[in-house]
Amino acid sequence: MSNSMIIGQYIPGDSFVHRLDPRSKIAIIFFFVIIVFFANSVMSYGLLALFAIGSAATSRIPLSYIMKGLKPVWFLVIFTFLLHLIVTKQGEVLVSILGWEIYEEGLIQGAAISLRFFLLIMVTSLLTFTTTPIEITDAIEELLGPLKKVNFPVHELALMMSISLRFIPTLMQETEKISKAQASRGVDFRTGSFKDRVKAVIPLLVPLFVSAFKRAEELAMAMEARGYQGGEGRTKLRELHLGKTDVYLYILFILLVIGLFLTRS
């Protein structure tokens, strides 16, 4: 499979992270997304980065593979950093190039926001790397279980989210195939005016949408053929159980939260 987009892919393995209960992974990632915004010092960002890199290392997924697969995200990270350099005009002037002044606060805020964004993408990507779509569906359904009492379609929502995650790499791979086929026919996506580029994208979007609808129809027919009728009365092949590894994870995360607030400036 192409490494140009890794979000949504599952990589089989037997690592510490793979063996965790999917409910634990979703809960930890949810709270990680929250505490990232409380970091405001070098030490606090260092702890978050250490947790993210340590999680990637214990998943036994090569860090080089993750970095290579996050290429589409690098543009947003760099753009966010440059935007803060241009917009923020606070603090001392560090460098002045051709009338363009870079302020100290702009550099700090740009680096902080970019690092936050990168850590969020990296940690949330580990969920799909180490968890199958079926496990994600079961975990979301379990976590949102109390909402069933108010007739909220928990199972359908969880199934929809897991299918969406599963189809991200599939659609990206399909886009790559179609773009190469169009390029072999002389379609140029990179040169010309903005109007010409938009026109060149149309031959790419039409077959992509046709392929997406076709895959959706095939999936619906397959589910119907297997007797799928929603979540009512369904049983599970694998029951979710919290183990010792999940307890260790919660303890480690609590220590991370304590360390984060102790190192805040």
Coordinates of C-alpha atoms in Angstrom, one line a residue:
M1 CA 0.0 0.0 0.0
S2 CA 1.2 3.5 -0.8
N3 CA 2.8 5.4 2.1
S4 CA 1.6 8.8 0.9
M5 CA -1.3 8.7 3.3
I6 CA -1.2 6.6 6.4
I7 CA -4.2 7.9 8.3
G8 CA -6.8 5.2 8.5
Q9 CA -4.5 2.3 7.8
Y10 CA -4.2 -0.7 10.2
I11 CA -0.8 -2.3 10.7
P12 CA -1.0 -5.8 12.3
G13 CA 1.2 -6.5 15.2
D14 CA 1.6 -7.8 18.8
S15 CA 3.1 -4.8 20.5
F16 CA 2.1 -3.3 23.9
V17 CA -0.1 -0.7 22.1
H18 CA -1.7 -3.3 19.9
R19 CA -2.7 -5.4 23.0
L20 CA -4.4 -2.4 24.8
D21 CA -8.2 -2.4 25.1
P22 CA -9.5 -0.1 22.3
R23 CA -11.6 1.7 24.8
S24 CA -8.5 2.7 26.8
K25 CA -6.8 3.9 23.6
I26 CA -9.7 6.1 22.6
A27 CA -10.1 7.5 26.2
I28 CA -6.4 8.3 26.5
I29 CA -6.3 9.9 23.1
F30 CA -9.4 12.0 23.9
F31 CA -7.8 13.4 27.1
F32 CA -4.5 13.8 25.4
V33 CA -6.1 16.1 22.8
I34 CA -7.4 18.2 25.8
I35 CA -4.2 18.4 27.8
V36 CA -2.1 19.4 24.8
F37 CA -3.7 22.8 24.9
F38 CA -2.6 23.3 28.6
A39 CA 1.1 23.0 27.7
N40 CA 2.8 26.4 27.7
S41 CA 6.5 25.7 28.5
V42 CA 9.4 23.8 27.0
M43 CA 9.2 21.1 29.7
S44 CA 5.5 20.5 29.3
Y45 CA 5.9 20.2 25.5
G46 CA 8.8 18.0 26.0
L47 CA 6.7 15.6 28.2
L48 CA 4.0 15.5 25.6
A49 CA 6.5 14.8 22.8
L50 CA 8.1 12.1 24.9
F51 CA 4.8 10.4 25.4
A52 CA 4.0 10.6 21.7
I53 CA 7.4 9.3 20.6
G54 CA 7.3 6.6 23.4
S55 CA 3.9 5.5 22.2
A56 CA 5.1 5.2 18.6
A57 CA 8.2 3.2 19.8
T58 CA 6.2 0.8 21.9
S59 CA 3.8 0.2 19.0
R60 CA 6.9 -1.2 17.0
I61 CA 5.9 0.9 14.0
P62 CA 9.0 2.4 12.5
L63 CA 9.1 6.2 13.2
S64 CA 10.5 6.7 9.7
Y65 CA 7.4 5.1 8.2
I66 CA 5.2 7.4 10.3
M67 CA 7.1 10.5 9.3
K68 CA 7.0 9.5 5.7
G69 CA 3.3 8.8 5.8
L70 CA 2.6 12.2 7.4
K71 CA 3.9 14.1 4.4
P72 CA 0.4 15.6 3.6
V73 CA 0.3 17.0 7.2
W74 CA 3.7 18.7 7.0
F75 CA 2.3 21.4 4.7
L76 CA -0.3 22.4 7.3
V77 CA 2.3 22.3 10.1
I78 CA 4.8 24.6 8.1
F79 CA 1.9 26.8 7.0
T80 CA 0.7 27.3 10.6
F81 CA 4.3 28.1 11.7
L82 CA 4.8 30.7 8.9
L83 CA 1.4 32.3 9.5
H84 CA 2.2 33.0 13.1
L85 CA 5.6 34.5 12.1
I86 CA 3.8 36.9 9.8
V87 CA 0.8 37.8 11.8
T88 CA 2.1 38.0 15.4
K89 CA 3.8 41.3 16.2
Q90 CA 4.7 41.0 19.8
G91 CA 7.9 40.9 21.7
E92 CA 11.4 41.8 20.5
V93 CA 12.4 41.9 16.9
L94 CA 14.7 38.9 16.3
V95 CA 15.4 39.3 12.5
S96 CA 14.6 41.9 9.9
I97 CA 14.8 40.7 6.3
L98 CA 13.9 43.1 3.4
G99 CA 11.5 45.0 5.7
W100 CA 9.9 41.8 7.1
E101 CA 10.4 41.6 10.8
I102 CA 10.3 38.3 12.8
Y103 CA 9.2 38.8 16.4
E104 CA 10.1 36.7 19.4
E105 CA 6.5 36.0 20.3
G106 CA 5.6 35.0 16.7
L107 CA 8.4 32.5 16.7
I108 CA 7.4 31.0 20.0
Q109 CA 3.7 30.9 19.2
G110 CA 4.3 29.4 15.7
A111 CA 6.5 26.7 17.1
A112 CA 4.0 25.9 19.9
I113 CA 1.0 25.7 17.7
S114 CA 2.8 23.7 15.0
L115 CA 4.1 21.2 17.6
R116 CA 0.6 20.9 19.1
F117 CA -0.9 20.2 15.7
F118 CA 1.8 17.6 14.9
L119 CA 1.5 15.8 18.2
L120 CA -2.3 15.6 17.8
I121 CA -2.0 14.1 14.3
M122 CA 0.7 11.7 15.4
V123 CA -1.0 10.3 18.5
T124 CA -4.5 10.0 16.9
S125 CA -2.9 8.2 13.9
L126 CA -1.6 5.6 16.3
L127 CA -5.2 4.6 17.1
T128 CA -5.9 3.4 13.5
F129 CA -2.4 1.9 13.2
T130 CA -2.9 -0.4 16.1
T131 CA -6.7 -0.9 16.2
T132 CA -8.9 -2.7 13.6
P133 CA -12.0 -1.0 12.4
I134 CA -14.1 -3.6 14.2
E135 CA -12.4 -2.9 17.5
I136 CA -12.9 0.9 17.0
T137 CA -16.6 0.3 16.3
D138 CA -17.0 -1.9 19.4
A139 CA -15.1 0.5 21.6
I140 CA -17.1 3.6 20.5
E141 CA -20.3 1.7 21.0
E142 CA -19.3 0.7 24.5
L143 CA -18.2 4.2 25.5
L144 CA -21.4 5.8 24.1
G145 CA -23.5 3.0 25.5
P146 CA -25.3 5.2 28.1
L147 CA -26.8 7.3 25.2
K148 CA -28.8 4.3 24.1
K149 CA -31.2 5.1 27.0
V150 CA -32.2 8.3 25.1
N151 CA -32.7 6.4 21.8
F152 CA -29.4 7.7 20.4
P153 CA -28.2 5.5 17.4
V154 CA -24.9 4.6 19.1
H155 CA -24.2 1.5 17.0
E156 CA -25.0 3.2 13.7
L157 CA -22.8 6.2 14.6
A158 CA -19.9 3.9 15.6
L159 CA -20.2 1.8 12.4
M160 CA -20.3 4.9 10.3
M161 CA -17.1 6.3 11.9
S162 CA -15.2 3.1 11.6
I163 CA -16.2 2.7 7.9
S164 CA -15.1 6.2 7.2
L165 CA -11.7 5.6 8.8
R166 CA -11.3 2.4 6.9
F167 CA -12.1 4.0 3.5
I168 CA -9.6 6.9 3.9
P169 CA -6.6 4.9 2.6
T170 CA -8.7 3.1 0.1
L171 CA -9.9 6.4 -1.5
M172 CA -6.4 7.8 -1.3
Q173 CA -5.1 4.8 -3.2
E174 CA -7.9 5.1 -5.7
T175 CA -7.0 8.8 -6.2
E176 CA -3.4 8.0 -6.8
K177 CA -4.3 5.4 -9.5
I178 CA -6.7 7.8 -11.3
S179 CA -4.3 10.7 -11.2
K180 CA -1.5 8.5 -12.7
A181 CA -3.9 7.2 -15.4
Q182 CA -5.0 10.8 -16.2
A183 CA -1.3 12.0 -16.3
S184 CA -0.5 9.2 -18.7
R185 CA -3.2 10.7 -21.0
G186 CA -1.6 14.1 -20.9
V187 CA -3.5 15.7 -18.1
D188 CA -1.3 18.2 -16.1
F189 CA -2.3 18.9 -12.5
R190 CA 0.8 21.1 -11.6
T191 CA 1.3 23.7 -14.2
G192 CA -0.9 26.4 -15.7
S193 CA -3.2 29.0 -14.2
F194 CA -5.4 28.3 -11.3
K195 CA -8.4 28.1 -13.6
D196 CA -6.6 25.5 -15.7
R197 CA -5.7 23.4 -12.6
V198 CA -9.3 23.4 -11.5
K199 CA -10.4 22.2 -14.9
A200 CA -7.7 19.5 -14.8
V201 CA -9.1 18.2 -11.4
I202 CA -12.6 17.5 -12.8
P203 CA -11.5 14.4 -14.8
L204 CA -10.1 13.2 -11.5
L205 CA -13.1 13.8 -9.3
V206 CA -15.7 12.3 -11.6
P207 CA -14.3 8.7 -11.7
L208 CA -13.3 9.0 -8.0
F209 CA -16.9 9.7 -7.0
V210 CA -18.2 6.9 -9.3
S211 CA -15.7 4.5 -7.6
A212 CA -16.7 5.7 -4.1
F213 CA -20.4 5.2 -4.8
K214 CA -19.7 1.8 -6.3
R215 CA -17.7 0.7 -3.3
A216 CA -20.4 2.0 -1.0
E217 CA -23.1 0.0 -2.9
E218 CA -21.0 -3.2 -2.8
L219 CA -20.4 -2.8 0.9
A220 CA -24.2 -2.3 1.5
M221 CA -25.1 -5.3 -0.5
A222 CA -22.5 -7.4 1.3
M223 CA -23.8 -6.3 4.7
E224 CA -27.4 -7.0 3.6
A225 CA -26.4 -10.5 2.3
R226 CA -24.9 -11.3 5.7
G227 CA -28.1 -10.4 7.5
Y228 CA -27.1 -7.0 9.0
Q229 CA -30.1 -5.2 10.5
G230 CA -28.5 -2.7 12.8
G231 CA -27.3 -3.0 16.3
E232 CA -30.5 -4.3 17.9
G233 CA -29.9 -7.8 19.3
R234 CA -26.4 -8.2 17.9
T235 CA -23.8 -10.2 19.8
K236 CA -20.0 -9.8 19.6
L237 CA -17.4 -12.3 18.6
R238 CA -14.8 -10.8 20.8
E239 CA -15.7 -9.2 24.2
L240 CA -13.6 -6.2 25.4
H241 CA -11.8 -6.7 28.6
L242 CA -9.5 -4.3 30.6
G243 CA -6.2 -5.9 31.5
K244 CA -3.0 -5.1 33.4
T245 CA -1.6 -3.3 30.4
D246 CA -4.5 -0.9 30.4
V247 CA -4.0 -0.2 34.2
Y248 CA -0.3 0.6 33.5
L249 CA -1.3 2.9 30.7
Y250 CA -3.8 4.8 32.9
I251 CA -1.1 5.2 35.6
L252 CA 1.4 6.5 33.1
F253 CA -1.1 8.9 31.7
I254 CA -2.0 10.2 35.1
L255 CA 1.7 10.8 35.8
L256 CA 1.9 12.6 32.5
V257 CA -0.9 14.9 33.4
I258 CA 0.6 15.7 36.9
G259 CA 4.0 16.4 35.3
L260 CA 2.4 18.6 32.7
F261 CA 0.7 20.8 35.2
L262 CA 3.8 20.9 37.4
T263 CA 6.0 22.1 34.5
R264 CA 3.5 24.8 33.3
S265 CA 5.0 28.3 33.5

